[in-house]
Coordinates of N, CA and C in Angstrom, one line a residue:
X1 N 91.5 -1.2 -26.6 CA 92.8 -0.8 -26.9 C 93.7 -1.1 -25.7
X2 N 95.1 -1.6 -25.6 CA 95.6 -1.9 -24.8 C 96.9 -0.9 -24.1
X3 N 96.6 -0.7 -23.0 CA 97.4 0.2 -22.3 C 98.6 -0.9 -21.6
X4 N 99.8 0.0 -21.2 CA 100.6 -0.5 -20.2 C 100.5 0.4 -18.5
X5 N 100.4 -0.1 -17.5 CA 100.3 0.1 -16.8 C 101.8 0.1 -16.1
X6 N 102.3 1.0 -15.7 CA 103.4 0.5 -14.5 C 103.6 1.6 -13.3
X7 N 103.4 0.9 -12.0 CA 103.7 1.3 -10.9 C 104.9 1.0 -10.3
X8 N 104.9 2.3 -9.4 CA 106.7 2.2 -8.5 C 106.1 3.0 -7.4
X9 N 106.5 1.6 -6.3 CA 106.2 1.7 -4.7 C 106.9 2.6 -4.5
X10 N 106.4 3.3 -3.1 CA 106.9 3.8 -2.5 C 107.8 2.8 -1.4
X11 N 109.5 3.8 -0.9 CA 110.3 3.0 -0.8 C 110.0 2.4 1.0
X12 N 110.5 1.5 1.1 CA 110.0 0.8 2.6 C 108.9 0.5 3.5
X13 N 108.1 -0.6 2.0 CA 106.5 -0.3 2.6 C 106.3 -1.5 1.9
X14 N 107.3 -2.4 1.9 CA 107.4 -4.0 1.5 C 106.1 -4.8 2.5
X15 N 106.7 -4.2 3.6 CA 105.3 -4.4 5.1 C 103.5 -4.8 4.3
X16 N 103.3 -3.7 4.0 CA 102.1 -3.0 3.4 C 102.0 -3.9 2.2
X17 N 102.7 -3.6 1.4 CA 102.7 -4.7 0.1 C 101.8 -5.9 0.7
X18 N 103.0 -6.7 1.6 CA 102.4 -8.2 1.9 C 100.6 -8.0 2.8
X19 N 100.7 -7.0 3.6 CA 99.5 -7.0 4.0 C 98.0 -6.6 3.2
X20 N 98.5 -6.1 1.9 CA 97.3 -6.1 1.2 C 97.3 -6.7 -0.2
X21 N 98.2 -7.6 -0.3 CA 98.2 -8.8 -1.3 C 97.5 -9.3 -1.6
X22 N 96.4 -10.0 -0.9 CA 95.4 -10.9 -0.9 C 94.3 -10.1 -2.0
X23 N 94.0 -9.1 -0.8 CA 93.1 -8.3 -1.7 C 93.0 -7.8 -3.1
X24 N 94.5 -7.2 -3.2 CA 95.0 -7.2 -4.7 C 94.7 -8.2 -5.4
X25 N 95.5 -9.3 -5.4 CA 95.2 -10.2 -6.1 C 93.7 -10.8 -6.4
X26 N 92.5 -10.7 -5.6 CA 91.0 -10.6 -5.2 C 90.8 -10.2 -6.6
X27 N 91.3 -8.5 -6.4 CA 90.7 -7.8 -7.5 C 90.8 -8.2 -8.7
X28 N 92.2 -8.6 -9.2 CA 92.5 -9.1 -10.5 C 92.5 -10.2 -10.9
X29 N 91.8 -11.1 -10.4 CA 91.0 -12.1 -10.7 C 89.5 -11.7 -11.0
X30 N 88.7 -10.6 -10.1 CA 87.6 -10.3 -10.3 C 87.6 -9.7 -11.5
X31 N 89.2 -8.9 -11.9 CA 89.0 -8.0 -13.3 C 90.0 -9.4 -14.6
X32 N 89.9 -10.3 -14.2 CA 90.6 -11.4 -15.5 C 90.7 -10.9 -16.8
X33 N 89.3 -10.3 -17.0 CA 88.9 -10.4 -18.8 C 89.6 -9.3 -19.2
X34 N 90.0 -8.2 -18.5 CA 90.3 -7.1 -18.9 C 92.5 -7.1 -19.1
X35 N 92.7 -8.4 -18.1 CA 94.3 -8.5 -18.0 C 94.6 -9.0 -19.5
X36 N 95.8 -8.6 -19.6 CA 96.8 -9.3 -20.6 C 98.0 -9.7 -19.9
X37 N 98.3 -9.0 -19.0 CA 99.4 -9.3 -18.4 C 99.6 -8.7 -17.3
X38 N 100.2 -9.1 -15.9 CA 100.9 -8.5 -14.9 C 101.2 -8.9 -14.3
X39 N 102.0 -8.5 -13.5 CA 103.0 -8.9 -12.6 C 104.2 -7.7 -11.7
X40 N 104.6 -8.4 -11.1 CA 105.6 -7.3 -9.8 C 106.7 -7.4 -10.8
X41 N 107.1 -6.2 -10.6 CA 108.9 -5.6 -10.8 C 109.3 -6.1 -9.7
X42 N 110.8 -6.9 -9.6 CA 111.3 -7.2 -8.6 C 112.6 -6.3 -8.3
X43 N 113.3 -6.5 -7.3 CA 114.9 -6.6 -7.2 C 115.8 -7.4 -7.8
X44 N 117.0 -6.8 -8.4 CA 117.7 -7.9 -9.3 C 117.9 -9.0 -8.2
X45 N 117.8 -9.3 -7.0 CA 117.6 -10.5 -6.2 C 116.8 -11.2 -6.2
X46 N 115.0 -10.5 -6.3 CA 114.3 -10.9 -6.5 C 113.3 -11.5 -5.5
X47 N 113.8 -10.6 -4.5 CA 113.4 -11.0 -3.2 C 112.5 -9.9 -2.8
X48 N 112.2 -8.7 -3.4 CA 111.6 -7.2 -3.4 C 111.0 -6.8 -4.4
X49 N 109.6 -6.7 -4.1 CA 108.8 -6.3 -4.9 C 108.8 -4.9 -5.3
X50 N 108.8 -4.0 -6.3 CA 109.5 -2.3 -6.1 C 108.2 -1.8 -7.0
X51 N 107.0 -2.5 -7.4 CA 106.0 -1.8 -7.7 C 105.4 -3.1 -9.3
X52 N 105.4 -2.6 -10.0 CA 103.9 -3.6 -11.0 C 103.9 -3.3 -12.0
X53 N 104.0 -4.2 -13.2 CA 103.3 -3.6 -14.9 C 102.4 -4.4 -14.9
X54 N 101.1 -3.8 -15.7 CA 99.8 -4.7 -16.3 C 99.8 -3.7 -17.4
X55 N 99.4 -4.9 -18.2 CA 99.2 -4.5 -19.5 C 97.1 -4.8 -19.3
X56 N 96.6 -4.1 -19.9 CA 95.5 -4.0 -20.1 C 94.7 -3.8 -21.6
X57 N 93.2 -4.1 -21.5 CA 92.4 -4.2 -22.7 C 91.3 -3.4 -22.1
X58 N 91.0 -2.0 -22.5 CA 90.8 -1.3 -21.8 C 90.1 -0.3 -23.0
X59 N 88.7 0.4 -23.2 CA 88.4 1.2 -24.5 C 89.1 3.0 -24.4
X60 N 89.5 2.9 -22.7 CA 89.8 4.5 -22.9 C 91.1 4.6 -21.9
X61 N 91.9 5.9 -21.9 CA 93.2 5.7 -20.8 C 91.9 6.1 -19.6
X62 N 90.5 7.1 -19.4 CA 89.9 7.0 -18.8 C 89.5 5.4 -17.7
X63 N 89.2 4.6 -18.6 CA 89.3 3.3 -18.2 C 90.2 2.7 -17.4
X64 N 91.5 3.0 -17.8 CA 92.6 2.5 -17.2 C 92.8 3.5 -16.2
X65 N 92.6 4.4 -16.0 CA 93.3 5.1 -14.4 C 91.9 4.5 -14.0
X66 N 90.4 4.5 -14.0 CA 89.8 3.9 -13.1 C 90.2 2.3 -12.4
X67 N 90.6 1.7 -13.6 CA 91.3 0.5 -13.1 C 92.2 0.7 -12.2
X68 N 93.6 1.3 -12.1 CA 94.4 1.1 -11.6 C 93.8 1.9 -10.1
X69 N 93.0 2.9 -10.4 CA 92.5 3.7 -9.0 C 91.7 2.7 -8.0
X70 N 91.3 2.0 -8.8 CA 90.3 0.8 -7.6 C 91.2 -0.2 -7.2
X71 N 92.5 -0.9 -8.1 CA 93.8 -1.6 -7.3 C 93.4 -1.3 -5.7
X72 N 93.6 -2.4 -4.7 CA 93.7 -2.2 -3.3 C 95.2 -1.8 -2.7
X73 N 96.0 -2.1 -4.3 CA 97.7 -1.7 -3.7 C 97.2 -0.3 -3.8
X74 N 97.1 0.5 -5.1 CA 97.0 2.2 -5.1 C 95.7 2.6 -4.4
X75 N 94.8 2.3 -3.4 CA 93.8 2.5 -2.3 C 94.6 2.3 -1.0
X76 N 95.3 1.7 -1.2 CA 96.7 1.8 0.3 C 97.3 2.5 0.1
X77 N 97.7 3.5 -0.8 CA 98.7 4.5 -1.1 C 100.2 3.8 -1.1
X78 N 100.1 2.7 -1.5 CA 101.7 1.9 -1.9 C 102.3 2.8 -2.8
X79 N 101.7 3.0 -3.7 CA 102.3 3.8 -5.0 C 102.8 4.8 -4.7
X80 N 104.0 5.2 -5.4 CA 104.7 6.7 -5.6 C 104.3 7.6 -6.6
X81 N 104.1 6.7 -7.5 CA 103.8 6.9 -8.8 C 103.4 5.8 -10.2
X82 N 102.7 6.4 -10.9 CA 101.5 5.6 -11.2 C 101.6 6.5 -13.3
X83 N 102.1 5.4 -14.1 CA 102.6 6.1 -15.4 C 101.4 4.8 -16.7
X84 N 100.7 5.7 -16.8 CA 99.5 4.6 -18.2 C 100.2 5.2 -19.7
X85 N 100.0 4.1 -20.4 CA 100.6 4.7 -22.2 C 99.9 3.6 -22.6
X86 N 99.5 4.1 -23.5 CA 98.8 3.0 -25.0 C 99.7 2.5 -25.8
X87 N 99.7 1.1 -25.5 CA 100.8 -0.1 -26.4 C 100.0 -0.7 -27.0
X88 N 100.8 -0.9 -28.2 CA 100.6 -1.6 -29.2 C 101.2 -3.0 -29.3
X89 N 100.4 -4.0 -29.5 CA 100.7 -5.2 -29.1 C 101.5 -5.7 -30.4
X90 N 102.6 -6.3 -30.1 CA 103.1 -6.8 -31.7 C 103.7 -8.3 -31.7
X91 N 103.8 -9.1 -30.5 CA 104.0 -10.2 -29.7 C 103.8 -10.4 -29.0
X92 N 102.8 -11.7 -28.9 CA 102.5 -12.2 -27.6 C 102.7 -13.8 -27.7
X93 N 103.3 -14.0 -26.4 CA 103.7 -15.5 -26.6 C 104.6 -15.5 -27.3
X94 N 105.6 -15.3 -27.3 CA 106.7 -15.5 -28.5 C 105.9 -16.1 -30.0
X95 N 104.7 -14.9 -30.1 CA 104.3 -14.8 -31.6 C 103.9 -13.8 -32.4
X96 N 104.0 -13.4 -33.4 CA 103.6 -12.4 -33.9 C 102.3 -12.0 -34.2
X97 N 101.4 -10.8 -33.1 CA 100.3 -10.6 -33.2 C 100.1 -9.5 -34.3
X98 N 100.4 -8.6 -35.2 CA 100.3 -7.8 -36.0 C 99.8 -8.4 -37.6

C-alpha cells in the first residue's frame, strides 16, 4: 500500500544536506523497488532544498517510518519533522491508475 512521505529540514543546515547527499542517495537506490517517487522540495528559486516527499510501496505505516528512520538525511537529524499518510494512487504519469 502506498504511503506519502514528506519531510521539512530543519532551518540552516543546507551545509549538512550537501554533506550527506551521497549517502542518501546510496540508500535509495539500494531501496529502488520500494520508490514510487521522490524528490526535494525546493525554494520558489530553487536553489534550496527545504526537506523531501517520497511516495512509497510499503505493506505497513510501520514499514514506512522504518524506511524513513534508516534515511542517512533523518540519521543526521536534518529533519524537523517527519509527516507519513496512506495515498491512494489515482494518476501516475499523466494516466489514470484506478
Amino acid at each position: 500500500m502506498p504511503f506519502l512521505i514528506e519531510t521539512f529540514d530543519k532551518p540552516d543546515l543546507q551545509a549538512l544536506r550537501l554533506e550527506v547527499r551521497q549517502a542518501h542517495l546510496e540508500y535509495l537506490d539500494a531501496n529502488v523497488k520500494v520508490l514510487l517517487a521522490c524528490g526535494a522540495k525546493l525554494s520558489d528559486d530553487g536553489e534550496v532544498a527545504l526537506g523531501g516527499i517520497y511516495l512509497v510501496d510499503l505493506d505497513s505505516r510501520m514499514e514506512a517510518e522504518r524506511f524513513i528512520n534508516s534515511d542517512p538525511f533523518h540519521q543526521a537529524e536534518l529533519f524537523a519533522e517527519v509527516k507519513i499518510v496512506r495515498w491512494r494512487q489515482a494518476y501516475l504519469n499523466r494516466k489514470n491508475t484506478l
